[in-house]
């Protein structure tokens, strides 16, 4: 499931279907009622939900493939220096896993995405995602949206 998650994970419907199967498996494994909540059980068992698995795999792909950071394009110390630059000419590029991966990676907390060591990055990201147990990509992005307060 992990090897091709970069391909199938870009579609929310695929993640929803796999998450339903995961919840059924946890309920069967723990002898829970059919409509029991599973979020805490994902955390207790240390299992990544399907959206978290996609976030984990695509973030590892982005981190371990030496892409160009924004701070390498010029000498200025900017607030986005730890982000990767996403330059593309055509709208169709936004459907590729690499683009989705860059958006996801840039949404991660700064203390995680700035870790240089690959093994430490992997373990910190996994423990972060297990504690959150996101059920959808929308839920992940909502956590990191910085909207101004409404008056």
PDB file of C-alpha atoms in Angstrom, residues 37-44 133:
ATOM      1  CA  UNK A  37     -15.345   5.746  17.063  1.00  0.00           C
ATOM      2  CA  UNK A  38     -11.858   4.672  16.032  1.00  0.00           C
ATOM      3  CA  UNK A  39      -9.684   7.806  16.204  1.00  0.00           C
ATOM      4  CA  UNK A  40      -8.362   7.057  19.707  1.00  0.00           C
ATOM      5  CA  UNK A  41      -7.763   3.426  18.753  1.00  0.00           C
ATOM      6  CA  UNK A  42      -5.589   4.518  15.802  1.00  0.00           C
ATOM      7  CA  UNK A  43      -3.524   6.556  18.288  1.00  0.00           C
ATOM      8  CA  UNK A  44      -3.320   3.798  20.915  1.00  0.00           C
ATOM      9  CA  UNK A 133      -4.918  10.810  13.200  1.00  0.00           C
TER      10      UNK A 133
END
